[in-house]
Amino acid sequence: MSAAPPPPPESAATSGGGSDKVLAAAQHIVKSLATSKNAADDMIRILSGFDNRLSSITTDLFPSPDLSSAESPEISSAAAFDAAEQLILLWDATPEALVFEAHEDDIAQYLTAVDVAVEHLARGGAGAGRAGVAVQLAMARLEEELRHHMVRHAVPLDPTGLCFSLRRLSLGSFDDLDFDAATPHSVDATPETARGGPLVSPFDDHSFDPVRPEAVDDLRAIADRMARAGYARELADAYCNIRRDLLDEYLSVLGVERISIDEVQRVEWKQLNDKVKKWVQGVKTVVRVLLAGERRLCDQVLAVSDELREECFVESTKGCIMQILNFGDAVAVCPRSPEKLSRILDMYEALAEVIPEMKDLCLGSSGDGVISDVQAILDRLGEAVRGTLFEFGKVLQQESSRRAMTAGEIHPMTRYVMNYLRLLVVYSETLDGLLDDDGDEGNALERPEDKDQDTEHLESMAPLGRRLLKLMCYLEANLEDKSKLYEDAALECIFSMNNLLYIVQKVKDSELGKILGDHWVRRRSGKIRQYSKSYLRISWMKTLSYLRDDVHGSGSGSGSGSGHSGSRMSIKEKFKNFNLSFEEIYRNQTLWKVPDPQLREELKISISENVIPAYRAFLGRYGSQVDGGRNSGKYIKYTPEDLEGQLSDLFEGSPGSANHSRRRT
């Protein structure tokens, strides 16, 4: 701190006769307030800071004390006020100087002068008019110094220090899943990355003081005097204006923007998604760091009045809170689409999490309106969650793309929906609460597709479980409709197997399995086995029919004449037809896809167990009737081992090379 305020450019001490008046006033102050030689020296030093001419005051003003007197003369109340008034006027004559940047003794002297003037005004009497002017001047200075001190000693938020772990939030949430009702696409995600867990703030382990601690006592000294002098309204206005502006700056550092509903409606989702992620962390930081700091600051600086500190806390933070709420409201009324659901859930959970803390911060009834506004936005976000989930069900029911998957592979819609449902489970506690009373909206989704669901388990399901079951029903019904797009019934079975197996695996590998239950999984696993059997029957029944004996005498392998000739021709025809049928299957089904390696291997084994023994037996019985004859290789083209090698190419999704076959010689 400087030793004393600088002299004014043109003070009264430098202007003719005014100099004598100021010098006289200064002498009076020294004489009135100084009670010893040392005190007088200190006063002269202080006053000379206003103008070096005041240093000419001499201590001759003070007669040597009468040692015979037991007590020093007391300063009368009027004399004390005169001195206080003169000190207030001297500081008022130097508006560029600041009391609270002066020496500690100077600050104490000024505050004492203010106390004397306020007390003199309260007593009334002859000097009340002068006291009123002095108090008014002092209050104007204190208000200005309050503003200056609060800004100068404000603690800034360093943006480089606020490194929240937003990267984890960006992984594996609904915004990674791209779903267009006409042409859905998918990116696989895992529920563990839906939300990155609690984000880390540098303030988690300690409190944040918005004003440097060394300035708090000075601010409280100013606030105490303004409140006692009847300037509580001016104090509140100055305090709230400064704190509001600083909180706005803090929000800007946190990346929480002031954005209107119209702007939110126009912004692209990718950009809005980033803003929402910042908002989610911003809400927690605002409440736990900024508002908690403001609460402490109010309690410390405005301790003079409970009513004043409650009012100032609410008024200074209301704008910050409303900026947060306005963004939440804007997102809540955005057009609903599936990819937004997780972000809205994040917003809902963040706001619900901090409401109890906000109630603790707003101690008085003045905060009831703010809490009511927060609750209203929370309710609207909850409505947006329910509505978005309901719309997702409608989209899933109405999705009617007519593009069949050429190779019978997993449909993008299946991937999207299953990953979507797995991510929903991450929010199970929140969704159970939100869906508990979904009323007519929930009933509108009722469909009877899953009549085989275990009734007891169905009745014991939580609200989210029942909703998930409905959505699974919609998905299965939609896939069944899509399977009808295939003209080849065998490929229809492959498509159904692939998709249902993917669904079952996603259920078993996540919390969905616990929610839907073992009965649900067993039923779908049974359907997969049925599709497998249907595929074998549809795809291979005709081919295997050429390896069976018929009623026209191909059973004994012996005979003579026309009967023997007819039998040989029949056998050749059977070999020929088998070859043509097998090769057609090979050409087609090597292009088909079975992504799951276990299912793919099981299908190949099942085919081999049905085809290879039948071919080997037929070849053993009738191969001799064809082998060795003219063009025998035309009919017996494959050994059993050749066929085994050919079957290994099936369901790989690429043209088979047929390099396993060899002509018999």
Short mmCIF file of C-alpha atoms in Angstrom, two decimals, residues 28-29 32-33 75-88 113-121 123 126-135:
data_model
loop_
_atom_site.label_atom_id
_atom_site.label_comp_id
_atom_site.label_asym_id
_atom_site.label_seq_id
_atom_site.Cartn_x
_atom_site.Cartn_y
_atom_site.Cartn_z
CA HIS A 28 -8.18 21.41 13.75
CA ILE A 29 -8.20 17.71 12.82
CA SER A 32 -9.01 17.25 17.85
CA LEU A 33 -7.95 13.68 17.13
CA ILE A 75 -12.52 15.50 22.93
CA SER A 76 -16.04 16.75 22.80
CA SER A 77 -18.56 15.08 20.50
CA ALA A 78 -18.86 18.20 18.36
CA ALA A 79 -15.12 18.55 18.04
CA ALA A 80 -14.81 14.91 17.07
CA PHE A 81 -17.43 15.35 14.36
CA ASP A 82 -15.71 18.52 13.13
CA ALA A 83 -12.48 16.60 12.72
CA ALA A 84 -14.24 13.63 11.09
CA GLU A 85 -16.06 15.92 8.69
CA GLN A 86 -12.85 17.62 7.66
CA LEU A 87 -11.14 14.26 7.02
CA ILE A 88 -14.07 13.08 4.87
CA ALA A 113 -14.27 9.39 10.75
CA VAL A 114 -17.17 7.67 8.95
CA ASP A 115 -18.31 6.05 12.19
CA VAL A 116 -18.24 9.44 13.96
CA ALA A 117 -20.22 11.11 11.17
CA VAL A 118 -22.84 8.33 11.10
CA GLU A 119 -23.23 8.47 14.87
CA HIS A 120 -23.52 12.25 14.82
CA LEU A 121 -26.20 12.04 12.11
CA ARG A 123 -28.18 11.71 17.16
CA ALA A 126 -27.89 21.22 15.23
CA GLY A 127 -25.19 19.56 13.15
CA ALA A 128 -27.44 16.97 11.48
CA GLY A 129 -27.40 18.77 8.12
CA ARG A 130 -23.62 18.84 7.96
CA ALA A 131 -23.48 15.25 9.18
CA GLY A 132 -25.89 14.19 6.42
CA VAL A 133 -23.67 15.73 3.76
CA ALA A 134 -20.57 14.15 5.24
CA VAL A 135 -22.22 10.73 5.42
#
